[in-house]
XYZ file of C-alpha atoms in Angstrom:
365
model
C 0.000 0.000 0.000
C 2.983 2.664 1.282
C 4.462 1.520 -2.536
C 0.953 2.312 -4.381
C 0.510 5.806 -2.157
C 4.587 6.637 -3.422
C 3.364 6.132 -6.674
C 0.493 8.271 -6.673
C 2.565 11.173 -4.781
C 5.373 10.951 -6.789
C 5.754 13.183 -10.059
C 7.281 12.136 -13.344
C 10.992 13.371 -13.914
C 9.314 13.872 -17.679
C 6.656 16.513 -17.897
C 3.953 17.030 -19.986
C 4.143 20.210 -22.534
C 1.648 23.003 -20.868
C -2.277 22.609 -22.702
C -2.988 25.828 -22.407
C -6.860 25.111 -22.959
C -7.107 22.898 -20.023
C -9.511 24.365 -17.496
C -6.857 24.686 -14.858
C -3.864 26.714 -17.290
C -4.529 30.688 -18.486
C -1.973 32.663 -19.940
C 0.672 34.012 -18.230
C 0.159 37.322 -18.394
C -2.967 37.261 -16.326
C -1.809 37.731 -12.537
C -4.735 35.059 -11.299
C -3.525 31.785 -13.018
C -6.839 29.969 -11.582
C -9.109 29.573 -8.560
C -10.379 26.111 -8.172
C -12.625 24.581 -4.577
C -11.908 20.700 -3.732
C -14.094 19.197 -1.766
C -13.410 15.713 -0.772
C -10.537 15.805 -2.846
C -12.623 16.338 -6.118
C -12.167 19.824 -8.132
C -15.724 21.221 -8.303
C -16.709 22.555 -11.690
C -16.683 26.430 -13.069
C -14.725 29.539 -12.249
C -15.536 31.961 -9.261
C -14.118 34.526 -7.430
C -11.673 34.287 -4.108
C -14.517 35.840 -2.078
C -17.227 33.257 -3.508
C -14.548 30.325 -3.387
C -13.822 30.430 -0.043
C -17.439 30.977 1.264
C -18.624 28.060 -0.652
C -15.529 26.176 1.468
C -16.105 27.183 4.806
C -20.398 26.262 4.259
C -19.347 23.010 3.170
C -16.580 22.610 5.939
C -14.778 19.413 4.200
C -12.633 21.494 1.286
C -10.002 24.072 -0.050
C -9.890 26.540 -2.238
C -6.156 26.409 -4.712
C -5.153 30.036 -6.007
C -2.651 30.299 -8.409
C -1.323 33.868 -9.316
C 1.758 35.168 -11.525
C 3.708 37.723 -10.968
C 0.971 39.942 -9.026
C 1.757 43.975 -7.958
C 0.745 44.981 -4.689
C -2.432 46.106 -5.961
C -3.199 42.680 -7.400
C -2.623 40.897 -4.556
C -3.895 43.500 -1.780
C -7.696 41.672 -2.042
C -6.392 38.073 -0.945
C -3.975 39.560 1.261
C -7.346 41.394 3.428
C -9.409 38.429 2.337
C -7.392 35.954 3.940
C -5.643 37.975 6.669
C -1.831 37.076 5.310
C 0.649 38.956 7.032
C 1.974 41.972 5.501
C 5.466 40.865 6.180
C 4.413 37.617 4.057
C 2.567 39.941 1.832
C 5.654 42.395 0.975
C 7.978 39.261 0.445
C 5.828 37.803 -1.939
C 5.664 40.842 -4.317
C 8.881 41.720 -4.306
C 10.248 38.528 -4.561
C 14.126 37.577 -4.516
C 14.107 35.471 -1.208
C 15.776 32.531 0.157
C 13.761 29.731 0.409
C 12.319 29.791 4.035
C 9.545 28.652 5.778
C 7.389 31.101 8.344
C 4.459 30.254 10.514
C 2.148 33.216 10.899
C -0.870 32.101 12.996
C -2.858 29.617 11.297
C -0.965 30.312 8.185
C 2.221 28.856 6.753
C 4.216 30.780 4.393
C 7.008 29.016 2.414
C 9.287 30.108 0.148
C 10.992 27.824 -2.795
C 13.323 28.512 -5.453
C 12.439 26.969 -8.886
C 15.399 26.012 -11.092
C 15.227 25.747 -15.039
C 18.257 24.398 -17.548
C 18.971 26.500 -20.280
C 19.465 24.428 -23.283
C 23.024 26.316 -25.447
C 24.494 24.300 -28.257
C 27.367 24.804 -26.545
C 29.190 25.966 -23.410
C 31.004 29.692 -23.786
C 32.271 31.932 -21.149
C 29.190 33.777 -21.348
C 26.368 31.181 -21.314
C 23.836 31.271 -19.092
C 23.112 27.630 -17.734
C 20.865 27.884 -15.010
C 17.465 30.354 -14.485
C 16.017 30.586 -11.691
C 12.390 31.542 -10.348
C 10.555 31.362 -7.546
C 7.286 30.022 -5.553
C 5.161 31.178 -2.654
C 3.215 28.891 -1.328
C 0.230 30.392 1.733
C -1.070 27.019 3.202
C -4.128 27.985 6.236
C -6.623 25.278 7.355
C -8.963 26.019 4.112
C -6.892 27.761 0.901
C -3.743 27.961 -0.203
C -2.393 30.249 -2.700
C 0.694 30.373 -4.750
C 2.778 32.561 -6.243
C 4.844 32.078 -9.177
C 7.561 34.432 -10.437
C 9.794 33.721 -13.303
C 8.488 32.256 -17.192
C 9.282 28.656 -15.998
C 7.941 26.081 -13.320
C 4.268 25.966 -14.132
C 2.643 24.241 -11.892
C -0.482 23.414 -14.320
C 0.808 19.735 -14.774
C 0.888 19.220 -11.307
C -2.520 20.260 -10.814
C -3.508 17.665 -13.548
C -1.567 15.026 -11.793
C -2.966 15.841 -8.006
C -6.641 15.939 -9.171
C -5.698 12.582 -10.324
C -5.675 11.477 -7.033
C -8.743 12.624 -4.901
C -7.374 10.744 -1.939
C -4.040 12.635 -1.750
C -6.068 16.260 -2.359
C -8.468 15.289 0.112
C -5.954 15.882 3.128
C -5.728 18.982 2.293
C -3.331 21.856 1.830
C 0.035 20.369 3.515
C -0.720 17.889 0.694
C -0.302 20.572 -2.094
C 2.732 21.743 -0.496
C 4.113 18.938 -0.471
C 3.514 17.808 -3.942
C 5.057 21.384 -4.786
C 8.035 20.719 -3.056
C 8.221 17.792 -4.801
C 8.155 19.157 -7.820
C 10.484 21.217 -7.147
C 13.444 19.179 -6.314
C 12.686 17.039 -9.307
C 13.392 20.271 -11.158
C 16.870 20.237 -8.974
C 17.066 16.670 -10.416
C 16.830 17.133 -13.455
C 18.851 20.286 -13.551
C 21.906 18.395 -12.127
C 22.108 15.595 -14.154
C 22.158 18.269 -17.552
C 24.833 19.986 -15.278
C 26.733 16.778 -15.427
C 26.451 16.139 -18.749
C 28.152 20.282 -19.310
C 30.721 19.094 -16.515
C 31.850 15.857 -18.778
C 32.004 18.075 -21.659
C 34.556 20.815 -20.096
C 36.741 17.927 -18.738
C 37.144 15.990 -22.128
C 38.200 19.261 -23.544
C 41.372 19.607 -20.495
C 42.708 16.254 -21.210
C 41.856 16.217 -24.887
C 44.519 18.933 -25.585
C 48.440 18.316 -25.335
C 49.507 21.973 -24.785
C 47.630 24.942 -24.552
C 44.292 23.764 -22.024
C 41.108 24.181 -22.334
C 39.188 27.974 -22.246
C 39.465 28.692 -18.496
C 36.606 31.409 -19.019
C 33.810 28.034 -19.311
C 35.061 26.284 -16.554
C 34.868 30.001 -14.805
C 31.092 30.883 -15.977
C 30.266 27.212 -14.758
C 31.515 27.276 -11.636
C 29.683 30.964 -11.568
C 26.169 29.045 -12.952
C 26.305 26.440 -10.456
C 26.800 28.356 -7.375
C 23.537 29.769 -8.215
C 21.754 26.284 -8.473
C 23.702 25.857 -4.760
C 21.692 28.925 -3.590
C 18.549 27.499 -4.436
C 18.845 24.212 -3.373
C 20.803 24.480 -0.278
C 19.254 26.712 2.219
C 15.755 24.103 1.214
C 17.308 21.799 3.088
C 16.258 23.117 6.854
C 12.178 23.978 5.784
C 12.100 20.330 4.478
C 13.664 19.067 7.621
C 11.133 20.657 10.295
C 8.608 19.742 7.919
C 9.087 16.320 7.804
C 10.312 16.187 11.782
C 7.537 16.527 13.585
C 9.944 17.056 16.781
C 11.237 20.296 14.871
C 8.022 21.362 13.127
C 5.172 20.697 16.105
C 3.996 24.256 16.119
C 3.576 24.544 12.072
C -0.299 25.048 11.499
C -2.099 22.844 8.813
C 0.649 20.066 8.242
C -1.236 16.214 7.735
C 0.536 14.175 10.097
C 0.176 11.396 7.120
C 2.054 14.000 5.172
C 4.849 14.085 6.967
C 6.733 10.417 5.833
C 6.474 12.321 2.145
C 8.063 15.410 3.151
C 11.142 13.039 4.331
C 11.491 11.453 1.186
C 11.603 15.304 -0.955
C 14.137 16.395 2.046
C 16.144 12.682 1.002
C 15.686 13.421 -2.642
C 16.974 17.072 -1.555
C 20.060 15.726 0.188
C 20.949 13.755 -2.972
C 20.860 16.978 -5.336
C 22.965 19.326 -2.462
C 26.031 15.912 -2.678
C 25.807 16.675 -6.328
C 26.383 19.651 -6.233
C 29.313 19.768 -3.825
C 30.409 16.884 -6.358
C 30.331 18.933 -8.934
C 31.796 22.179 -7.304
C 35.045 19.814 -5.942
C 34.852 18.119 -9.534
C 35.231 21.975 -11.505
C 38.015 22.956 -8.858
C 40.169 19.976 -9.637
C 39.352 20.482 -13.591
C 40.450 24.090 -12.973
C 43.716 23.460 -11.030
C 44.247 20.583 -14.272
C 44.066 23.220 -16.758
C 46.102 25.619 -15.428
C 48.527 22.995 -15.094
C 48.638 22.023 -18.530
C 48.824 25.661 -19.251
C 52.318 26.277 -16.995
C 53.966 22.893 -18.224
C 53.216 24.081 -21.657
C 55.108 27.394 -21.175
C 57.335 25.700 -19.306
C 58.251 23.871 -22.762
C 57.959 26.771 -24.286
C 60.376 28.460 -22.611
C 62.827 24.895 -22.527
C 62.392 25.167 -26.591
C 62.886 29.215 -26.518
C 66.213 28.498 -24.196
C 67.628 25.824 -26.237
C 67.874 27.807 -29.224
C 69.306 30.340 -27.448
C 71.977 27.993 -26.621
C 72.436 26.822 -30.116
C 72.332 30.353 -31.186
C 74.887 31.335 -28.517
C 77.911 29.133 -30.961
C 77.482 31.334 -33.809
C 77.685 34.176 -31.792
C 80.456 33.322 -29.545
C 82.787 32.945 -33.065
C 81.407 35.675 -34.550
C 82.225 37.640 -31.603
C 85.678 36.548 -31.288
C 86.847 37.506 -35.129
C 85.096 40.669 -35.162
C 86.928 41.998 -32.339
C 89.692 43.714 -35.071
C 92.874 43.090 -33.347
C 96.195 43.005 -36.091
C 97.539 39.874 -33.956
C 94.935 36.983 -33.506
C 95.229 33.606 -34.730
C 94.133 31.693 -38.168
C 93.417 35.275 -39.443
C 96.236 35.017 -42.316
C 95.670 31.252 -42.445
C 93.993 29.698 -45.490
C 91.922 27.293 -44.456
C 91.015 29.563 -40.991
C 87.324 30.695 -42.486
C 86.225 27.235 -43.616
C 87.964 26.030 -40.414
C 85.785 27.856 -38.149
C 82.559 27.292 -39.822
C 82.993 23.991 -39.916
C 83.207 24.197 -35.997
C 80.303 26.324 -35.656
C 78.214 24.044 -37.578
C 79.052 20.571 -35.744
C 78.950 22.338 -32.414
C 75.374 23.524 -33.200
C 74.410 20.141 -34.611
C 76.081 18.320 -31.387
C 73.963 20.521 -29.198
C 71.041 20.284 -31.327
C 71.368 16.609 -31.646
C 71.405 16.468 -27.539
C 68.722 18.476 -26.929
C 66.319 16.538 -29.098
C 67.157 13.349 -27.142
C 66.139 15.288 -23.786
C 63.153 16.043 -25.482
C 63.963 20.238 -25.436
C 63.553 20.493 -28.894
């Protein structure tokens, strides 16, 4: 049964392109995404205001009612704030987005904050690509609503509201079990974005040990490093929200959470852990690819400088001779001598050959 239950909780890694004519997707530029009532789990039918929604929840007294905005000004999103009495601390974080992922009780309401992550596709890695865009989610969870709010052009959650009304029994314990299946969603994205992160990381470290002299272009293995210290921002302050909400030890006064919930938030927060190893994997990894690369770099200008040297010392024969017999005294040797010219180039030219000759064997040349 636990088996059939992970099943049913657990999202796809592959989702489903957006249907914009599905009752529960609008456009994006509308701030109100959708306003839907469960009751028993079951989405009722039609479209109705907040006001309405929420009335018809509270007569029945079994339900919630699921807002989704986008994006919303302050003026937007000042009529749910009064209507359901969100804190204006909550309130101004929400507009303004830009935070850490946290999680806040405020009375009867739970605020949470995540970080939505998104892999930019590039045909191929520069010094200047961008890799990873990021977005965010607030999630307002109270005994009978919750409302979320999305910022950024990725992480819809319309899918996942196909995929939870799927299963009435999950919906039907209520908010903490939208939160959860956020989360959840969520991390997958972290998932997902790591393992295309890995695939960029392979790339970049073929390319160091694939080249005899020269290295690879430290300015990708740079912007990398830069892109995935941004996926560590999102991902790793998650970690402590996840914890206290699967500990219920830790999270005892947080209002709304399904103790049956709780043994699902563990597995996101183990799913979580996995992606945060990763990434210190793959920060470690890009260190030790760096430190390669500019080691290939120095021993090739340390051969460069070898070959530069050695024919400075081959050089240095000619020279020397040269030298000597242009110095224009009336008394020096093999001047008036007839073989003296041949004599001496002959000299010049096995000494540079012997030195030639021994600096190829010692591999300077």
């Amino acid at each position: 049964m636990i088996s059939n239950l992970r099943r049913a909780v657990r999202l796809p890694h592959r989702r489903r392109k957006v249907d914009l004519s599905h009752p529960a997707r609008s456009p994006l530029g509308d701030a109100v995404v959708n306003c839907v009532v469960y009751i028993d789990g079951i989405r009722q039918s039609g479209r109705c205001p907040a006001g309405d929604a929420i009335e018809q929840v509270r007569k029945h007294g079994n339900g919630f009612v699921w807002i989704g905005l986008h994006e919303p000004d302050q003026e937007e999103f000042a009529g749910l704030a009064e209507l359901f009495g969100l804190h204006p601390l909550a309130v101004e974080d929400t507009v303004d987005a830009h935070q850490r992922p946290k999680l806040e009780p405020y009375g009867d309401t739970l605020f949470t904050v995540l970080k939505t992550v998104r892999y930019v596709e590039h045909a191929e890695l520069t010094a200047t690509s961008e890799v990873v865009d990021t977005g965010e989610i607030m999630v307002f969870t109270g005994p009978d609503f919750v409302i979320t709010v999305r910022h950024g052009r990725h992480g819809s959650l319309g899918p996942l509201r196909e995929e939870l009304e799927a299963v009435p029994d999950q919906l039907a314990k209520g908010p903490s079990a939208v939160l959860h299946a956020i989360a959840d969603h969520v991390v997958d994205d972290y998932l997902a974005v790591a393992d295309a992160i890995q695939n960029d990381i392979d790339d970049v470290e073929s390319d160091v040990f694939a080249r005899r002299t020269g290295g690879a272009d430290t300015g990708r293995i740079y912007q990398l490093k830069r892109e995935l210290l941004e996926l560590k921002r999102a991902v790793a302050p998650l970690d402590r929200p996840l914890q206290v909400l699967a500990e219920p030890t830790m999270g005892h006064k947080l209002p709304g959470i399904d103790p049956g919930i709780r043994a699902y938030f563990r597995d996101v927060a183990d799913h979580l852990t996995r992606v945060t190893e990763q990434i210190t994997g793959f920060d470690d990894l890009l260190n030790s690819i760096l430190q390669a690369n500019l080691a290939q770099v120095t021993v090739a200008q340390n051969e460069d400088m070898r070959k530069m040297s050695a024919w400075l010392a081959i050089i240095a024969v000619p020279t020397m001779a040269c030298g000597v017999y242009g110095m224009n005294f009336d008394h020096m040797p093999e001047l008036r001598w007839t073989y003296g010219y041949p004599l001496v180039l002959g000299v010049i030219v096995i000494t540079c050959f012997g030195i030639h000759r021994g600096f190829r064997r010692n591999g300077w040349l």
